[in-house]
């Protein structure tokens, strides 16, 4: 056996500890598979003395990540610190400049600095691997960069945040409120330290930005993503979706259109019989539509120490095997500038939930506004009482009426303008709810 590869790990949280454990416990298997011996030679983390349940006595302790990144005693720097700037950025830059291969699970870092760091990696002839940064344990980066490389991809989309999928699944299965499900997700450790990142869609957006670049050979452009989280979803929407044959999922979607590439993150109605609709709980899924292969869907754990570490170890094995690929599948100089397709041009079906004041002609006015904007309705559900419940209180005639409209394919602009006009008519209570329907087979 062959070369020794010395590994430095920055960040000993759940993923860092799992990674070190796998490297230590499976040393023989990894050596056989990669024909290299991986040796943990350096570590750094926030607190030195903490018992992490693994024996790191063979590794030198470093007080800061940048010193570890540059240390002559490592060949590969594994960044598991997190954060888009700060120590994560400084240490990854230092490692690349020092000619070390880098592995990171940090989607926020790559969403912001991906092309600059990829350029640095190319200049220094080293790898920058990040399988764990997108959908944790699902091997989607490898799939996009290698296995699907012969395809012209028209759309890549997925459930990229386990916390949101867990919340939506429990709301659907148990009829619980959004807040109750979020509290459970936090208690169980699924949510990010700041749950805003999960529930407002930013975590999904970071991952989507990387998928877009891999799928379309464009520069990473996280600032060009339309982002809407799941905080507005109510049990009324969940029940209405169920009745109409859909489920609600937070999707990240990147899609080629005539005017550019759409990147969007939003709660989405997906047909109940689609593969993506059946992905429940904390699981993630990523789907790609390729011209040669058709649709490919990968499902698996998007978070968790061992599952995420599985991807980090795979990146390490690639380095051991001497596999070095363009970071985003295309050499940096040939990545195309990202051209944003405007969200108002987005085409698709829409779900609209309104609470109608029970006055004569109110519904006719709404139908008229829709028609004026050229929106054709596919179905209308109107009933007294909350969506999903048996009709109640038929006699007083004064309760607001929930109305659900499903449109045929139309444009975002038409729907937004129609809803603005409807709101101005003073025939509805509160804000209309509007969700996009994704065309899936
Ligand atoms: N908090 C993320 C999730 C995992 O819920 O999927 C890491 O990106």
CSV table of C-alpha atoms in Angstrom, one decimal, residues 16-367:
chain,number,residue,atom,x,y,z
A,16,UNK,CA,-16.9,16.4,12.2
A,17,UNK,CA,-17.1,13.7,14.9
A,18,UNK,CA,-18.9,11.2,12.6
A,19,UNK,CA,-16.3,11.9,9.9
A,20,UNK,CA,-13.4,11.3,12.3
A,21,UNK,CA,-15.0,8.1,13.7
A,22,UNK,CA,-15.5,6.7,10.2
A,23,UNK,CA,-11.9,7.5,9.1
A,24,UNK,CA,-10.5,5.9,12.3
A,25,UNK,CA,-12.8,2.9,12.5
A,26,UNK,CA,-12.9,2.0,8.8
A,27,UNK,CA,-9.2,2.8,8.2
A,28,UNK,CA,-8.5,-0.6,6.6
A,29,UNK,CA,-11.6,-0.6,4.3
A,30,UNK,CA,-10.9,2.9,3.2
A,31,UNK,CA,-7.3,2.0,2.5
A,32,UNK,CA,-8.3,-0.9,0.4
A,33,UNK,CA,-10.8,1.0,-1.6
A,34,UNK,CA,-8.6,4.1,-2.2
A,35,UNK,CA,-5.2,2.5,-2.1
A,36,UNK,CA,-4.2,5.3,0.3
A,37,UNK,CA,-3.8,5.4,4.1
A,38,UNK,CA,-5.7,8.3,5.6
A,39,UNK,CA,-4.3,9.7,8.8
A,40,UNK,CA,-5.9,12.2,11.0
A,41,UNK,CA,-3.0,14.5,11.8
A,42,UNK,CA,-4.7,17.8,12.9
A,43,UNK,CA,-7.9,19.0,14.4
A,44,UNK,CA,-9.4,22.3,15.6
A,45,UNK,CA,-12.7,23.2,17.1
A,46,UNK,CA,-14.3,25.7,19.4
A,47,UNK,CA,-13.5,23.9,22.7
A,48,UNK,CA,-10.4,21.8,23.2
A,49,UNK,CA,-11.2,19.8,26.3
A,50,UNK,CA,-14.6,18.4,25.4
A,51,UNK,CA,-15.1,14.7,25.4
A,52,UNK,CA,-16.4,13.8,22.0
A,53,UNK,CA,-16.4,10.0,22.4
A,54,UNK,CA,-13.6,9.4,19.9
A,55,UNK,CA,-9.9,9.1,20.3
A,56,UNK,CA,-8.2,12.0,18.6
A,57,UNK,CA,-4.9,11.6,20.5
A,58,UNK,CA,-3.1,10.9,17.3
A,59,UNK,CA,-4.0,14.3,15.9
A,60,UNK,CA,-2.3,17.6,16.8
A,61,UNK,CA,-4.6,20.2,18.2
A,62,UNK,CA,-4.6,23.6,16.5
A,63,UNK,CA,-6.0,26.7,18.2
A,64,UNK,CA,-7.3,28.2,14.9
A,65,UNK,CA,-8.5,26.9,11.6
A,66,UNK,CA,-6.2,29.0,9.4
A,67,UNK,CA,-3.1,27.6,11.1
A,68,UNK,CA,-4.4,24.1,10.6
A,69,UNK,CA,-5.3,24.9,6.9
A,70,UNK,CA,-1.7,25.9,6.2
A,71,UNK,CA,0.1,23.4,8.3
A,72,UNK,CA,2.8,21.3,6.6
A,73,UNK,CA,1.4,18.3,8.6
A,74,UNK,CA,-1.7,18.1,6.4
A,75,UNK,CA,-2.5,17.3,2.8
A,76,UNK,CA,-6.3,17.6,2.9
A,77,UNK,CA,-8.2,20.3,4.8
A,78,UNK,CA,-11.8,19.3,5.9
A,79,UNK,CA,-13.9,22.4,6.7
A,80,UNK,CA,-16.9,21.7,8.9
A,81,UNK,CA,-17.1,25.0,10.6
A,82,UNK,CA,-20.0,26.5,8.7
A,83,UNK,CA,-20.9,30.1,7.9
A,84,UNK,CA,-20.5,32.0,4.7
A,85,UNK,CA,-17.5,34.1,5.7
A,86,UNK,CA,-15.3,34.3,8.8
A,87,UNK,CA,-13.1,31.3,9.8
A,88,UNK,CA,-14.6,29.1,7.2
A,89,UNK,CA,-13.7,31.4,4.3
A,90,UNK,CA,-10.3,32.4,5.7
A,91,UNK,CA,-9.3,28.8,6.3
A,92,UNK,CA,-10.5,27.4,3.0
A,93,UNK,CA,-8.7,30.2,1.1
A,94,UNK,CA,-5.5,29.5,3.2
A,95,UNK,CA,-5.7,25.8,2.5
A,96,UNK,CA,-6.2,26.2,-1.3
A,97,UNK,CA,-3.4,28.8,-1.5
A,98,UNK,CA,-1.1,26.4,0.4
A,99,UNK,CA,-1.8,23.7,-2.2
A,100,UNK,CA,-4.0,21.5,0.1
A,101,UNK,CA,-7.1,19.7,-1.2
A,102,UNK,CA,-10.2,20.9,0.5
A,103,UNK,CA,-13.4,19.2,1.4
A,104,UNK,CA,-16.3,21.2,2.8
A,105,UNK,CA,-19.9,20.6,3.7
A,106,UNK,CA,-20.5,24.4,3.7
A,107,UNK,CA,-23.3,25.3,1.2
A,108,UNK,CA,-23.5,28.9,2.5
A,109,UNK,CA,-19.8,29.5,1.8
A,110,UNK,CA,-19.9,28.0,-1.7
A,111,UNK,CA,-23.2,29.8,-2.6
A,112,UNK,CA,-21.4,33.1,-1.9
A,113,UNK,CA,-17.8,32.4,-2.9
A,114,UNK,CA,-18.1,29.3,-5.0
A,115,UNK,CA,-16.5,30.6,-8.2
A,116,UNK,CA,-13.7,32.5,-6.5
A,117,UNK,CA,-12.8,29.4,-4.4
A,118,UNK,CA,-13.1,27.1,-7.4
A,119,UNK,CA,-10.8,29.4,-9.3
A,120,UNK,CA,-8.3,29.3,-6.4
A,121,UNK,CA,-8.5,25.5,-6.4
A,122,UNK,CA,-7.8,25.4,-10.2
A,123,UNK,CA,-4.9,27.8,-9.9
A,124,UNK,CA,-3.3,25.6,-7.2
A,125,UNK,CA,-4.2,22.3,-9.0
A,126,UNK,CA,-6.1,20.9,-6.0
A,127,UNK,CA,-9.6,19.5,-5.4
A,128,UNK,CA,-12.4,21.4,-3.8
A,129,UNK,CA,-15.0,18.7,-3.0
A,130,UNK,CA,-18.4,19.4,-1.5
A,131,UNK,CA,-20.7,16.4,-1.8
A,132,UNK,CA,-22.1,17.0,1.7
A,133,UNK,CA,-23.0,20.6,1.0
A,134,UNK,CA,-26.1,19.6,-1.1
A,135,UNK,CA,-28.7,17.3,0.4
A,136,UNK,CA,-26.3,15.7,3.0
A,137,UNK,CA,-25.9,12.0,2.3
A,138,UNK,CA,-27.4,12.0,-1.2
A,139,UNK,CA,-24.7,11.6,-3.9
A,140,UNK,CA,-26.0,14.4,-6.1
A,141,UNK,CA,-22.9,16.4,-6.7
A,142,UNK,CA,-21.2,13.3,-8.0
A,143,UNK,CA,-24.2,12.4,-10.1
A,144,UNK,CA,-24.4,15.8,-11.7
A,145,UNK,CA,-20.7,16.3,-12.1
A,146,UNK,CA,-19.9,12.8,-13.4
A,147,UNK,CA,-22.8,10.4,-14.0
A,148,UNK,CA,-25.1,12.8,-15.8
A,149,UNK,CA,-22.4,14.7,-17.6
A,150,UNK,CA,-23.6,13.5,-20.9
A,151,UNK,CA,-27.0,15.1,-20.5
A,152,UNK,CA,-28.4,18.4,-21.4
A,153,UNK,CA,-30.4,19.1,-18.2
A,154,UNK,CA,-33.6,21.1,-18.5
A,155,UNK,CA,-34.6,21.2,-14.9
A,156,UNK,CA,-33.1,20.2,-11.5
A,157,UNK,CA,-35.3,20.4,-8.5
A,158,UNK,CA,-35.7,18.9,-5.1
A,159,UNK,CA,-36.7,18.8,-1.5
A,160,UNK,CA,-33.4,20.2,-0.1
A,161,UNK,CA,-34.3,21.0,3.5
A,162,UNK,CA,-35.3,18.2,5.9
A,163,UNK,CA,-36.6,20.6,8.6
A,164,UNK,CA,-39.2,22.0,6.2
A,165,UNK,CA,-40.1,18.6,4.9
A,166,UNK,CA,-40.5,17.3,8.5
A,167,UNK,CA,-42.8,20.2,9.4
A,168,UNK,CA,-44.9,19.9,6.3
A,169,UNK,CA,-45.2,16.1,6.7
A,170,UNK,CA,-46.3,16.4,10.3
A,171,UNK,CA,-48.8,19.2,9.5
A,172,UNK,CA,-50.3,16.9,6.8
A,173,UNK,CA,-50.3,13.7,8.8
A,174,UNK,CA,-51.3,15.0,12.2
A,175,UNK,CA,-53.1,18.2,11.4
A,176,UNK,CA,-50.7,20.1,13.7
A,177,UNK,CA,-49.9,23.8,13.4
A,178,UNK,CA,-46.8,25.1,11.8
A,179,UNK,CA,-45.4,26.4,15.1
A,180,UNK,CA,-46.0,23.1,16.9
A,181,UNK,CA,-44.1,21.2,14.2
A,182,UNK,CA,-41.2,23.7,14.1
A,183,UNK,CA,-40.8,23.4,17.9
A,184,UNK,CA,-40.5,19.6,17.5
A,185,UNK,CA,-38.0,20.0,14.7
A,186,UNK,CA,-35.9,22.2,16.9
A,187,UNK,CA,-36.2,19.9,19.8
A,188,UNK,CA,-35.1,16.9,17.7
A,189,UNK,CA,-32.1,18.9,16.4
A,190,UNK,CA,-33.1,19.0,12.7
A,191,UNK,CA,-33.3,22.8,12.4
A,192,UNK,CA,-30.3,25.0,11.8
A,193,UNK,CA,-29.1,27.0,14.8
A,194,UNK,CA,-31.2,29.9,13.4
A,195,UNK,CA,-34.4,28.2,12.1
A,196,UNK,CA,-35.0,31.2,9.8
A,197,UNK,CA,-32.5,29.7,7.4
A,198,UNK,CA,-34.5,26.6,7.1
A,199,UNK,CA,-38.1,27.8,7.2
A,200,UNK,CA,-37.6,31.0,5.1
A,201,UNK,CA,-36.0,28.9,2.4
A,202,UNK,CA,-32.4,30.3,2.5
A,203,UNK,CA,-30.8,26.9,3.2
A,204,UNK,CA,-32.6,25.5,0.2
A,205,UNK,CA,-31.5,28.4,-1.9
A,206,UNK,CA,-27.8,27.9,-1.0
A,207,UNK,CA,-28.1,24.3,-2.1
A,208,UNK,CA,-30.0,25.2,-5.2
A,209,UNK,CA,-27.4,27.7,-6.3
A,210,UNK,CA,-24.8,24.9,-6.4
A,211,UNK,CA,-27.1,22.6,-8.3
A,212,UNK,CA,-27.9,25.2,-10.9
A,213,UNK,CA,-24.2,25.7,-11.6
A,214,UNK,CA,-23.6,22.0,-11.8
A,215,UNK,CA,-26.7,21.4,-14.1
A,216,UNK,CA,-26.3,24.4,-16.5
A,217,UNK,CA,-22.5,25.2,-16.4
A,218,UNK,CA,-23.3,28.7,-15.1
A,219,UNK,CA,-21.5,30.8,-12.5
A,220,UNK,CA,-23.0,30.4,-9.0
A,221,UNK,CA,-25.5,33.1,-8.4
A,222,UNK,CA,-27.3,32.7,-5.1
A,223,UNK,CA,-28.5,36.4,-5.1
A,224,UNK,CA,-30.6,35.7,-8.2
A,225,UNK,CA,-32.9,33.2,-6.5
A,226,UNK,CA,-36.5,33.9,-5.9
A,227,UNK,CA,-37.0,32.7,-2.3
A,228,UNK,CA,-40.2,32.1,-0.4
A,229,UNK,CA,-40.4,30.0,2.8
A,230,UNK,CA,-43.1,27.9,4.4
A,231,UNK,CA,-44.2,30.2,7.2
A,232,UNK,CA,-47.4,31.2,5.4
A,233,UNK,CA,-48.6,27.6,5.0
A,234,UNK,CA,-51.7,26.8,7.1
A,235,UNK,CA,-53.6,23.6,7.9
A,236,UNK,CA,-56.3,24.9,5.5
A,237,UNK,CA,-53.7,24.8,2.6
A,238,UNK,CA,-52.6,21.3,3.6
A,239,UNK,CA,-56.2,20.0,3.7
A,240,UNK,CA,-57.1,21.7,0.5
A,241,UNK,CA,-54.0,20.2,-1.2
A,242,UNK,CA,-55.0,16.8,0.0
A,243,UNK,CA,-58.6,17.2,-1.3
A,244,UNK,CA,-57.4,18.3,-4.7
A,245,UNK,CA,-54.8,15.5,-5.1
A,246,UNK,CA,-51.6,17.4,-4.2
A,247,UNK,CA,-49.1,17.7,-1.4
A,248,UNK,CA,-47.2,20.8,-0.4
A,249,UNK,CA,-43.4,20.6,-0.5
A,250,UNK,CA,-40.8,23.3,-0.2
A,251,UNK,CA,-39.0,22.9,-3.5
A,252,UNK,CA,-35.9,24.4,-4.9
A,253,UNK,CA,-36.2,24.5,-8.7
A,254,UNK,CA,-33.8,25.5,-11.4
A,255,UNK,CA,-35.2,25.4,-14.9
A,256,UNK,CA,-34.1,26.5,-18.3
A,257,UNK,CA,-36.6,28.8,-20.0
A,258,UNK,CA,-36.6,30.9,-23.2
A,259,UNK,CA,-35.5,34.0,-21.3
A,260,UNK,CA,-32.8,32.5,-19.0
A,261,UNK,CA,-32.7,30.2,-16.0
A,262,UNK,CA,-35.3,30.3,-13.3
A,263,UNK,CA,-34.0,29.7,-9.8
A,264,UNK,CA,-36.9,29.6,-7.3
A,265,UNK,CA,-37.5,28.3,-3.8
A,266,UNK,CA,-41.1,28.2,-2.7
A,267,UNK,CA,-43.8,26.0,-1.2
A,268,UNK,CA,-45.1,24.0,-4.1
A,269,UNK,CA,-48.2,21.9,-4.9
A,270,UNK,CA,-46.9,18.6,-6.3
A,271,UNK,CA,-49.2,15.9,-7.6
A,272,UNK,CA,-49.7,13.2,-4.9
A,273,UNK,CA,-48.6,10.4,-7.3
A,274,UNK,CA,-45.3,12.1,-8.2
A,275,UNK,CA,-42.1,10.6,-6.8
A,276,UNK,CA,-41.3,13.8,-4.9
A,277,UNK,CA,-44.7,13.9,-3.2
A,278,UNK,CA,-43.9,10.6,-1.5
A,279,UNK,CA,-40.6,11.9,0.1
A,280,UNK,CA,-41.6,12.5,3.7
A,281,UNK,CA,-40.2,13.5,7.0
A,282,UNK,CA,-36.6,14.7,7.2
A,283,UNK,CA,-35.7,13.0,3.9
A,284,UNK,CA,-34.4,15.0,1.0
A,285,UNK,CA,-34.8,14.3,-2.7
A,286,UNK,CA,-33.2,15.7,-5.8
A,287,UNK,CA,-34.5,15.2,-9.3
A,288,UNK,CA,-32.9,16.0,-12.7
A,289,UNK,CA,-34.5,16.0,-16.1
A,290,UNK,CA,-31.9,15.0,-18.6
A,291,UNK,CA,-32.4,14.8,-22.4
A,292,UNK,CA,-30.7,11.4,-22.6
A,293,UNK,CA,-31.6,9.8,-19.3
A,294,UNK,CA,-35.0,11.2,-18.7
A,295,UNK,CA,-35.9,11.9,-15.1
A,296,UNK,CA,-33.6,10.7,-12.3
A,297,UNK,CA,-34.7,11.0,-8.7
A,298,UNK,CA,-32.4,10.4,-5.7
A,299,UNK,CA,-33.9,10.2,-2.3
A,300,UNK,CA,-32.0,10.0,1.1
A,301,UNK,CA,-31.0,11.7,4.3
A,302,UNK,CA,-30.2,15.4,3.8
A,303,UNK,CA,-28.8,15.8,7.3
A,304,UNK,CA,-27.5,14.0,10.3
A,305,UNK,CA,-23.9,13.3,11.4
A,306,UNK,CA,-23.2,9.9,9.9
A,307,UNK,CA,-25.2,10.5,6.7
A,308,UNK,CA,-23.5,13.8,6.0
A,309,UNK,CA,-20.1,12.4,7.0
A,310,UNK,CA,-20.7,9.5,4.5
A,311,UNK,CA,-20.4,12.2,1.7
A,312,UNK,CA,-17.4,13.8,3.3
A,313,UNK,CA,-15.6,10.5,3.4
A,314,UNK,CA,-16.6,9.8,-0.3
A,315,UNK,CA,-14.9,13.1,-1.2
A,316,UNK,CA,-11.8,12.0,0.7
A,317,UNK,CA,-11.7,8.7,-1.1
A,318,UNK,CA,-11.9,10.5,-4.4
A,319,UNK,CA,-8.8,12.6,-3.4
A,320,UNK,CA,-7.0,9.4,-2.4
A,321,UNK,CA,-7.8,7.9,-5.7
A,322,UNK,CA,-6.5,10.9,-7.5
A,323,UNK,CA,-9.9,11.9,-8.9
A,324,UNK,CA,-9.8,15.7,-9.6
A,325,UNK,CA,-12.7,17.3,-11.4
A,326,UNK,CA,-13.7,20.9,-12.2
A,327,UNK,CA,-15.5,22.1,-9.1
A,328,UNK,CA,-18.8,22.9,-10.8
A,329,UNK,CA,-18.3,20.3,-13.6
A,330,UNK,CA,-17.0,22.9,-16.0
A,331,UNK,CA,-13.6,24.7,-15.8
A,332,UNK,CA,-14.1,28.1,-14.1
A,333,UNK,CA,-13.1,30.1,-17.2
A,334,UNK,CA,-15.8,28.3,-19.2
A,335,UNK,CA,-18.7,28.7,-16.7
A,336,UNK,CA,-21.3,31.0,-18.4
A,337,UNK,CA,-22.6,34.1,-16.7
A,338,UNK,CA,-25.9,33.3,-15.0
A,339,UNK,CA,-28.8,34.8,-16.9
A,340,UNK,CA,-31.9,35.2,-14.7
A,341,UNK,CA,-35.3,34.4,-16.0
A,342,UNK,CA,-37.7,36.9,-14.4
A,343,UNK,CA,-40.1,35.4,-11.9
A,344,UNK,CA,-43.0,37.4,-13.3
A,345,UNK,CA,-42.6,35.4,-16.5
A,346,UNK,CA,-42.8,32.1,-14.7
A,347,UNK,CA,-45.5,29.9,-16.3
A,348,UNK,CA,-47.5,27.2,-14.5
A,349,UNK,CA,-50.6,26.4,-12.6
A,350,UNK,CA,-51.6,28.2,-9.4
A,351,UNK,CA,-53.5,27.4,-6.3
A,352,UNK,CA,-55.2,30.4,-4.8
A,353,UNK,CA,-57.1,30.4,-1.4
A,354,UNK,CA,-59.2,33.4,-0.6
A,355,UNK,CA,-61.6,34.1,2.2
A,356,UNK,CA,-64.6,35.6,0.6
A,357,UNK,CA,-66.9,38.0,2.4
A,358,UNK,CA,-70.4,36.6,2.0
A,359,UNK,CA,-71.9,39.4,0.0
A,360,UNK,CA,-74.0,39.1,-3.2
A,361,UNK,CA,-71.9,39.0,-6.4
A,362,UNK,CA,-68.5,38.7,-4.6
A,363,UNK,CA,-67.6,35.5,-6.4
A,364,UNK,CA,-68.7,36.9,-9.8
A,365,UNK,CA,-66.3,39.8,-9.3
A,366,UNK,CA,-63.4,37.5,-8.6
A,367,UNK,CA,-64.1,35.3,-11.6
